[in-house]
Short mmCIF file of C-alpha atoms and ligand atoms in Angstrom, two decimals:
data_model
loop_
_atom_site.label_atom_id
_atom_site.label_comp_id
_atom_site.label_asym_id
_atom_site.label_seq_id
_atom_site.Cartn_x
_atom_site.Cartn_y
_atom_site.Cartn_z
CA MET A 1 -20.03 6.75 -29.66
CA LYS A 2 -20.34 7.11 -24.57
CA THR A 3 -22.55 10.87 -24.52
CA LEU A 4 -22.39 12.27 -21.40
CA PHE A 5 -26.02 12.10 -21.63
CA GLU A 6 -27.01 8.38 -21.70
CA PRO A 7 -27.98 5.71 -18.92
CA CYS A 8 -25.40 3.81 -17.16
CA GLN A 9 -25.50 0.99 -15.00
CA ALA A 10 -22.91 1.09 -11.46
CA GLY A 11 -22.90 -1.78 -10.07
CA ASP A 12 -26.39 -1.65 -8.66
CA LEU A 13 -27.00 1.55 -9.17
CA GLN A 14 -29.27 2.11 -12.41
CA LEU A 15 -27.99 5.70 -13.94
CA ALA A 16 -29.77 7.84 -16.08
CA SER A 17 -26.97 9.80 -17.17
CA ARG A 18 -23.41 9.87 -16.62
CA ILE A 19 -23.04 13.22 -15.12
CA VAL A 20 -22.28 12.91 -11.18
CA MET A 21 -22.31 15.41 -8.44
CA ALA A 22 -18.79 15.14 -6.91
CA PRO A 23 -18.51 15.15 -3.01
CA LEU A 24 -18.63 18.17 -2.07
CA THR A 25 -18.24 19.82 1.72
CA ARG A 26 -20.79 22.90 2.28
CA ASN A 27 -20.41 23.34 6.03
CA ARG A 28 -24.28 23.64 6.96
CA ALA A 29 -25.21 20.92 9.05
CA PRO A 30 -24.92 21.92 12.77
CA HIS A 31 -24.97 19.04 14.76
CA ALA A 32 -23.68 16.96 12.51
CA LEU A 33 -27.00 16.39 11.30
CA ALA A 34 -29.25 16.50 7.79
CA ASN A 35 -31.42 19.76 7.73
CA ALA A 36 -34.48 20.75 5.96
CA LEU A 37 -32.05 23.26 3.05
CA MET A 38 -29.57 20.23 2.64
CA THR A 39 -32.81 18.83 1.43
CA GLU A 40 -33.97 21.12 -0.69
CA TYR A 41 -29.88 21.55 -1.85
CA TYR A 42 -29.93 17.96 -3.06
CA ALA A 43 -33.28 18.10 -4.48
CA GLN A 44 -32.83 20.70 -6.68
CA ARG A 45 -30.21 18.95 -8.58
CA ALA A 46 -31.59 15.68 -8.50
CA ASN A 47 -33.93 15.41 -11.28
CA PRO A 48 -31.56 13.75 -13.74
CA ALA A 49 -33.26 15.58 -16.60
CA THR A 50 -31.83 18.21 -15.71
CA GLY A 51 -29.52 17.28 -13.60
CA ALA A 52 -26.89 14.76 -12.29
CA GLY A 53 -27.59 10.95 -13.26
CA LEU A 54 -25.67 10.29 -9.26
CA ILE A 55 -25.17 12.56 -6.59
CA ILE A 56 -22.65 11.83 -4.14
CA THR A 57 -23.06 12.96 -0.80
CA GLU A 58 -20.81 16.11 0.54
CA ALA A 59 -18.23 13.84 2.51
CA THR A 60 -20.28 12.88 5.76
CA ALA A 61 -18.28 11.35 9.43
CA ILE A 62 -18.19 7.63 10.77
CA SER A 63 -18.03 8.58 13.34
CA HIS A 64 -17.09 11.28 15.99
CA GLN A 65 -14.15 11.05 16.31
CA GLY A 66 -13.60 11.08 12.05
CA GLN A 67 -15.01 14.98 12.50
CA GLY A 68 -12.42 17.89 11.43
CA TYR A 69 -14.59 20.54 10.26
CA VAL A 70 -17.22 23.10 11.41
CA ASP A 71 -20.67 21.73 11.10
CA VAL A 72 -20.65 18.95 8.48
CA PRO A 73 -23.24 15.88 8.63
CA GLY A 74 -22.32 11.99 10.41
CA ILE A 75 -23.82 8.57 10.23
CA TRP A 76 -23.14 6.84 13.28
CA SER A 77 -26.90 8.03 15.26
CA GLN A 78 -29.67 7.07 14.65
CA ALA A 79 -30.60 10.62 14.68
CA GLN A 80 -28.40 10.71 11.99
CA ILE A 81 -30.35 8.30 10.05
CA ASP A 82 -33.38 9.93 10.71
CA ALA A 83 -32.73 13.52 9.57
CA TRP A 84 -30.85 12.08 6.23
CA LYS A 85 -34.22 10.39 5.21
CA PRO A 86 -35.76 13.34 3.44
CA VAL A 87 -33.12 13.70 1.93
CA THR A 88 -32.38 10.53 -0.11
CA ALA A 89 -37.07 10.94 0.32
CA ALA A 90 -36.45 14.00 -2.30
CA VAL A 91 -34.27 12.78 -4.47
CA HIS A 92 -35.99 10.01 -5.44
CA ALA A 93 -38.70 11.35 -6.13
CA GLN A 94 -36.68 13.59 -9.09
CA GLY A 95 -36.34 9.63 -10.37
CA GLY A 96 -32.30 10.28 -9.04
CA LYS A 97 -30.03 8.61 -7.44
CA ILE A 98 -27.92 9.04 -4.34
CA VAL A 99 -24.83 7.97 -2.32
CA MET A 100 -23.20 8.58 0.82
CA GLN A 101 -19.12 9.34 1.76
CA LEU A 102 -17.94 7.83 4.06
CA TRP A 103 -15.41 9.89 5.51
CA HIS A 104 -13.41 9.77 8.31
CA VAL A 105 -10.41 12.79 8.82
CA GLY A 106 -7.33 11.02 11.05
CA ARG A 107 -4.98 13.89 11.33
CA VAL A 108 -6.70 16.62 10.12
CA SER A 109 -9.02 17.64 12.78
CA HIS A 110 -8.41 19.70 15.17
CA HIS A 111 -9.09 18.61 19.39
CA CYS A 112 -12.62 20.79 19.22
CA PHE A 113 -13.89 19.11 17.13
CA GLN A 114 -12.76 15.58 18.85
CA PRO A 115 -14.59 13.59 21.72
CA GLY A 116 -14.12 14.75 24.89
CA GLY A 117 -11.34 17.84 23.68
CA GLN A 118 -8.94 14.66 22.38
CA ALA A 119 -5.51 14.51 20.43
CA PRO A 120 -7.11 12.84 16.54
CA VAL A 121 -5.85 10.68 15.63
CA ALA A 122 -3.83 9.70 12.39
CA PRO A 123 -1.08 5.99 11.59
CA SER A 124 1.85 8.33 12.91
CA ALA A 125 2.01 11.49 15.20
CA LEU A 126 2.85 13.63 12.11
CA ILE A 127 1.01 17.05 12.28
CA ALA A 128 -0.38 17.93 8.82
CA LYS A 129 0.26 21.25 7.35
CA THR A 130 -2.87 21.68 6.30
CA LYS A 131 -5.64 24.08 7.95
CA THR A 132 -9.49 23.05 9.12
CA VAL A 133 -12.48 24.70 8.63
CA GLN A 134 -13.96 26.22 12.25
CA LEU A 135 -16.70 29.12 12.68
CA ILE A 136 -15.21 32.12 15.03
CA ASP A 137 -18.21 34.96 15.48
CA GLY A 138 -20.52 32.03 13.20
CA GLU A 139 -18.02 33.29 10.41
CA PRO A 140 -15.94 30.41 8.38
CA SER A 141 -12.19 30.23 9.21
CA PHE A 142 -9.41 28.64 8.38
CA MET A 143 -7.71 27.29 11.79
CA ALA A 144 -3.87 24.87 11.58
CA THR A 145 -4.66 21.40 12.46
CA SER A 146 -4.14 19.83 15.72
CA GLU A 147 -0.89 17.41 16.80
CA PRO A 148 -2.63 13.76 15.95
CA ARG A 149 -1.58 10.92 18.33
CA ALA A 150 -0.60 7.42 16.84
CA LEU A 151 -3.50 4.64 16.87
CA SER A 152 -2.29 2.06 18.82
CA ILE A 153 -2.83 -1.63 16.57
CA ASP A 154 -5.69 -2.94 19.05
CA GLU A 155 -7.69 0.43 17.91
CA ILE A 156 -7.52 0.39 14.23
CA PRO A 157 -10.82 -3.09 13.86
CA GLY A 158 -12.46 -0.54 15.79
CA ILE A 159 -12.23 1.86 13.27
CA VAL A 160 -12.98 -0.61 10.27
CA ASP A 161 -15.76 -1.86 12.37
CA ASP A 162 -17.48 2.02 12.19
CA TYR A 163 -16.80 2.20 8.13
CA LYS A 164 -19.22 -1.08 8.78
CA THR A 165 -21.65 0.70 10.95
CA ALA A 166 -22.14 3.67 8.75
CA ALA A 167 -21.98 1.74 5.60
CA ARG A 168 -25.15 0.19 7.00
CA ASN A 169 -26.86 3.11 8.61
CA ALA A 170 -26.27 4.55 5.45
CA ILE A 171 -28.83 1.87 3.55
CA ALA A 172 -31.22 2.39 6.50
CA ALA A 173 -31.51 6.27 5.34
CA ASP A 174 -32.38 4.47 1.93
CA PHE A 175 -29.12 5.78 0.24
CA ASP A 176 -28.64 3.77 -3.35
CA GLY A 177 -25.29 3.07 -1.72
CA VAL A 178 -22.28 4.69 -0.04
CA GLU A 179 -18.41 5.74 -1.22
CA VAL A 180 -15.26 5.58 0.96
CA HIS A 181 -13.38 8.64 0.87
CA ALA A 182 -9.71 7.22 0.20
CA ALA A 183 -8.71 10.72 -0.85
CA ASN A 184 -6.99 14.01 -0.19
CA GLY A 185 -5.10 13.52 2.65
CA TYR A 186 -7.96 11.87 5.02
CA LEU A 187 -7.17 8.41 7.44
CA ILE A 188 -7.01 5.83 4.69
CA ASP A 189 -4.91 8.28 2.39
CA GLN A 190 -2.71 9.03 6.15
CA PHE A 191 -2.28 5.01 5.66
CA LEU A 192 -1.21 4.41 2.46
CA ARG A 193 1.09 7.11 1.40
CA THR A 194 4.51 7.24 3.52
CA GLY A 195 4.86 10.60 4.25
CA SER A 196 1.51 10.75 6.82
CA ASN A 197 2.49 6.61 7.12
CA LEU A 198 5.97 5.77 9.46
CA ARG A 199 4.52 2.21 11.10
CA THR A 200 6.45 -0.10 11.37
CA ASP A 201 3.86 -2.90 12.28
CA ALA A 202 1.73 -5.03 9.57
CA TYR A 203 0.11 -1.39 8.93
CA GLY A 204 3.08 0.48 7.38
CA GLY A 205 6.25 -0.10 5.43
CA SER A 206 5.09 -2.32 2.32
CA VAL A 207 3.14 -1.04 -0.17
CA GLU A 208 1.02 -4.20 0.84
CA LYS A 209 1.02 -2.72 4.76
CA ARG A 210 -0.12 0.80 3.70
CA THR A 211 -2.50 -0.57 2.12
CA ARG A 212 -3.85 -3.10 4.72
CA PHE A 213 -6.03 -0.31 5.97
CA LEU A 214 -7.50 0.06 3.05
CA LYS A 215 -8.21 -3.18 2.40
CA GLU A 216 -9.58 -3.90 5.36
CA VAL A 217 -12.64 -1.20 5.20
CA MET A 218 -13.11 -1.58 1.66
CA HIS A 219 -13.75 -5.66 2.45
CA ALA A 220 -15.91 -4.42 6.06
CA VAL A 221 -18.37 -2.60 4.10
CA CYS A 222 -18.59 -4.29 0.41
CA GLU A 223 -19.32 -7.95 3.69
CA GLU A 224 -22.07 -5.34 4.95
CA ILE A 225 -24.26 -4.01 1.97
CA GLY A 226 -22.58 -5.62 -0.95
CA GLY A 227 -19.87 -4.63 -3.73
CA PRO A 228 -22.54 -3.15 -5.62
CA LYS A 229 -23.68 -1.09 -3.76
CA CYS A 230 -20.49 -0.13 -2.71
CA ALA A 231 -17.42 2.52 -4.99
CA ILE A 232 -13.46 4.60 -3.60
CA ARG A 233 -12.82 7.54 -4.31
CA ILE A 234 -8.74 8.18 -4.56
CA SER A 235 -6.38 11.11 -5.22
CA PRO A 236 -3.12 9.30 -6.95
CA VAL A 237 -0.92 12.69 -6.85
CA THR A 238 -3.42 14.81 -4.88
CA PRO A 239 -0.83 16.69 -2.72
CA VAL A 240 -4.06 18.01 -0.60
CA ASN A 241 -3.88 17.91 2.79
CA ASP A 242 -0.09 17.67 2.80
CA ALA A 243 -0.95 13.64 0.67
CA ALA A 244 2.31 12.88 0.16
CA ASP A 245 4.11 9.49 -1.36
CA PRO A 246 7.30 9.50 -3.75
CA GLU A 247 6.02 6.08 -5.60
CA PRO A 248 2.52 6.94 -6.12
CA GLN A 249 2.36 4.82 -9.65
CA VAL A 250 3.15 1.88 -7.99
CA LEU A 251 0.83 2.05 -4.99
CA PHE A 252 -2.34 2.49 -6.57
CA GLU A 253 -1.86 0.77 -9.33
CA HIS A 254 -1.47 -2.12 -6.41
CA VAL A 255 -5.01 -0.38 -5.58
CA ALA A 256 -6.45 -0.65 -8.04
CA GLN A 257 -5.45 -4.70 -8.63
CA PHE A 258 -7.32 -5.41 -5.48
CA LEU A 259 -10.80 -2.68 -5.94
CA GLY A 260 -10.85 -4.86 -8.89
CA THR A 261 -11.27 -7.88 -7.02
CA LEU A 262 -14.34 -6.29 -5.07
CA ASN A 263 -17.17 -6.63 -7.58
CA LEU A 264 -17.72 -2.45 -6.67
CA ALA A 265 -21.09 -0.33 -8.52
CA TYR A 266 -18.13 2.42 -9.74
CA VAL A 267 -14.26 3.60 -9.08
CA HIS A 268 -13.93 7.38 -8.45
CA THR A 269 -10.26 9.07 -9.60
CA ILE A 270 -9.25 12.63 -8.81
CA GLU A 271 -6.61 13.58 -11.67
CA GLY A 272 -3.93 16.11 -10.66
CA ALA A 273 -4.39 17.90 -7.41
CA THR A 274 -8.23 17.95 -6.59
CA GLY A 275 -9.72 21.70 -7.15
CA ALA A 276 -6.23 22.23 -9.03
CA ALA A 277 -4.50 21.69 -11.62
CA ARG A 278 -4.93 18.32 -13.40
CA ASP A 279 -1.33 17.52 -14.85
CA PHE A 280 -0.79 17.94 -11.33
CA TYR A 281 2.12 14.66 -10.36
CA GLN A 282 4.24 13.16 -7.39
CA GLY A 283 7.18 11.62 -7.92
CA ALA A 284 9.41 11.13 -10.65
CA GLN A 285 6.74 11.70 -13.43
CA ALA A 286 3.20 12.05 -15.02
CA PHE A 287 0.62 9.50 -13.45
CA ASP A 288 0.17 7.22 -16.27
CA TYR A 289 -4.32 7.10 -15.28
CA ALA A 290 -4.67 4.68 -18.29
CA ALA A 291 -2.45 1.98 -16.97
CA LEU A 292 -3.96 2.51 -13.20
CA LYS A 293 -7.56 0.95 -15.17
CA ALA A 294 -5.41 -1.71 -16.87
CA ALA A 295 -4.37 -3.05 -13.12
CA TYR A 296 -8.16 -3.08 -12.45
CA VAL A 297 -9.24 -4.81 -15.33
CA ASP A 298 -7.04 -7.26 -15.53
CA ALA A 299 -7.70 -7.74 -11.75
CA GLY A 300 -11.44 -8.44 -13.26
CA GLY A 301 -13.13 -4.67 -12.16
CA THR A 302 -15.69 -4.63 -14.16
CA GLY A 303 -17.90 -1.36 -11.82
CA ALA A 304 -17.79 1.87 -13.50
CA TRP A 305 -14.66 4.23 -14.01
CA MET A 306 -15.61 7.77 -12.83
CA LEU A 307 -12.91 10.02 -13.47
CA ASN A 308 -12.99 14.48 -11.78
CA ASN A 309 -11.06 16.94 -11.42
CA ALA A 310 -11.72 20.55 -13.56
CA TYR A 311 -14.47 19.00 -16.09
CA SER A 312 -15.45 20.81 -19.37
CA LEU A 313 -17.64 19.43 -21.51
CA GLU A 314 -15.06 18.96 -24.22
CA LEU A 315 -12.98 17.17 -21.59
CA ALA A 316 -15.72 14.78 -20.13
CA ASN A 317 -16.39 14.03 -23.60
CA GLN A 318 -12.49 13.20 -25.05
CA SER A 319 -12.31 11.41 -21.55
CA LEU A 320 -15.65 8.85 -22.08
CA ALA A 321 -14.38 8.31 -25.62
CA ASP A 322 -10.70 7.43 -23.77
CA GLY A 323 -12.55 4.65 -21.93
CA ALA A 324 -14.32 6.35 -18.66
CA ASP A 325 -18.03 5.68 -17.65
CA LEU A 326 -18.66 8.57 -15.34
CA ILE A 327 -17.81 12.14 -15.07
CA ALA A 328 -17.94 13.56 -11.83
CA PHE A 329 -18.69 18.05 -12.10
CA GLY A 330 -17.70 19.69 -8.17
CA LYS A 331 -18.07 23.38 -8.74
CA PRO A 332 -20.17 23.77 -12.16
CA PHE A 333 -22.91 21.79 -9.43
CA ILE A 334 -22.38 24.44 -6.94
CA ALA A 335 -23.44 27.32 -9.00
CA ASN A 336 -25.83 24.83 -11.33
CA PRO A 337 -28.13 23.15 -10.32
CA ASP A 338 -29.61 22.26 -14.01
CA LEU A 339 -25.67 21.37 -14.61
CA GLY A 340 -27.31 18.56 -16.95
CA LEU A 341 -29.23 20.49 -18.77
CA ARG A 342 -26.43 23.18 -19.48
CA LEU A 343 -23.82 21.05 -20.07
CA ASN A 344 -26.42 19.72 -23.21
CA GLN A 345 -27.05 22.98 -24.34
CA ASN A 346 -23.32 23.74 -23.90
CA GLY A 347 -23.64 26.62 -21.52
CA PRO A 348 -24.78 28.65 -20.01
CA PHE A 349 -22.86 28.55 -17.22
CA ASN A 350 -23.24 30.22 -13.45
CA GLU A 351 -19.84 31.07 -11.41
CA PRO A 352 -19.75 29.86 -8.08
CA ASP A 353 -18.89 31.91 -5.49
CA ARG A 354 -15.66 31.15 -3.72
CA SER A 355 -17.23 32.75 -0.43
CA THR A 356 -20.35 31.55 -0.10
CA PHE A 357 -18.80 27.80 -0.29
CA TYR A 358 -17.85 26.33 3.55
CA GLY A 359 -20.84 27.13 5.98
CA GLY A 360 -23.96 29.63 6.21
CA LEU A 361 -27.26 29.34 4.75
CA GLU A 362 -29.87 29.73 1.36
CA LYS A 363 -27.47 32.74 -0.50
CA GLY A 364 -24.56 30.17 -2.61
CA TYR A 365 -25.97 26.80 -1.94
CA THR A 366 -30.04 27.06 -2.76
CA ASP A 367 -30.39 29.84 -4.63
CA TYR A 368 -28.09 29.81 -7.98
CA PRO A 369 -30.70 30.10 -10.49
CA PHE A 370 -32.21 27.31 -13.01
CA LEU A 371 -32.06 28.09 -16.72
CA SER A 372 -35.92 28.67 -17.44
CA ALA A 373 -35.43 31.47 -14.81
CA ALA A 374 -31.33 33.06 -15.60
C1 8OZ B 401 -12.94 21.34 1.39
C2 8OZ B 401 -13.34 21.33 2.54
C3 8OZ B 401 -13.02 20.60 3.14
C4 8OZ B 401 -13.52 19.55 3.52
C5 8OZ B 401 -12.35 17.03 0.64
C6 8OZ B 401 -14.06 17.10 2.27
O1 8OZ B 401 -10.84 17.65 0.06
C7 8OZ B 401 -12.76 17.38 1.69
C8 8OZ B 401 -12.99 18.57 2.18
C9 8OZ B 401 -13.18 19.68 0.99
O2 8OZ B 401 -12.63 15.79 0.63
#
């Protein structure tokens, strides 16, 4: 029987456990640069004996245009590469592994975060009914997104190229790989779903066409750094950030079939509504996650199968028994730097403080107690 506390090979990633720290936006990277406080936070969670077998970074912008929130990090400049190096060095010094999550927010942005204060870009000029985070008088505050402009077809290759450069930069900063963020209603997900993609060109309409952008991005990053160092995160039914599609099963089985051809390290799926109900679904019937995995495996996919959303130890064991390889924990890792140890002995667990999730300094970030000191 599989357990969380045993090694797992995911492409080129040799992981000491099946426990993964999910990507978590924390808004503590002023000027889009990683820093010493972030280094301490990741290092606290990096030892696989007590923390995570794999850390996925907070979502990291591939370009200035890909930014939508205050104080989130980037990976498009040499200064950003250099700023991430102490983070990867600290994680590796603990014997841990870390991949970078590559992010373009698309329409989930405000013009104040965009180059020249311009409109955010999207597949179509449709406002996302969602909020972004800005600092107002130094305090994090939720703010409506701006009306986006539709990307012209000849701008798309440049964005694909930004993903490719970002993947190369992540490897230059000593990351063990990258996870492309195709979930939660951001740019790639906006192309996938009919609720945000009304295009009539090669990037909109049929499932084949709506998945074209995702395919181009994945081909580009795999070509740049090798499939076994690449991964992807998807959220087939999540409604977050106004993501909507009436036929997610057909859409995401097509995506999974494509991913099965890439020789990826892993595929990371958020079940249900991100950060909320696991049994939430869009479309006519409950989403069939087993069919999603079967589509991937039948297409030749051999990468690890990672699942996420509101996992307890019991649920994780159940999913491993049902065929999952890796389980990603989000909020539990915010409050428990030694979550691996705590899972291993079935608690106790610190509770996360929501008021410190987005923005701030040490409080609610690096000051959660370890078990030995609890
Ligand atoms: C919470 C706040 C801001 C961004 C995601 C990157 O949902 C995020 C995010 C989450 O994937």
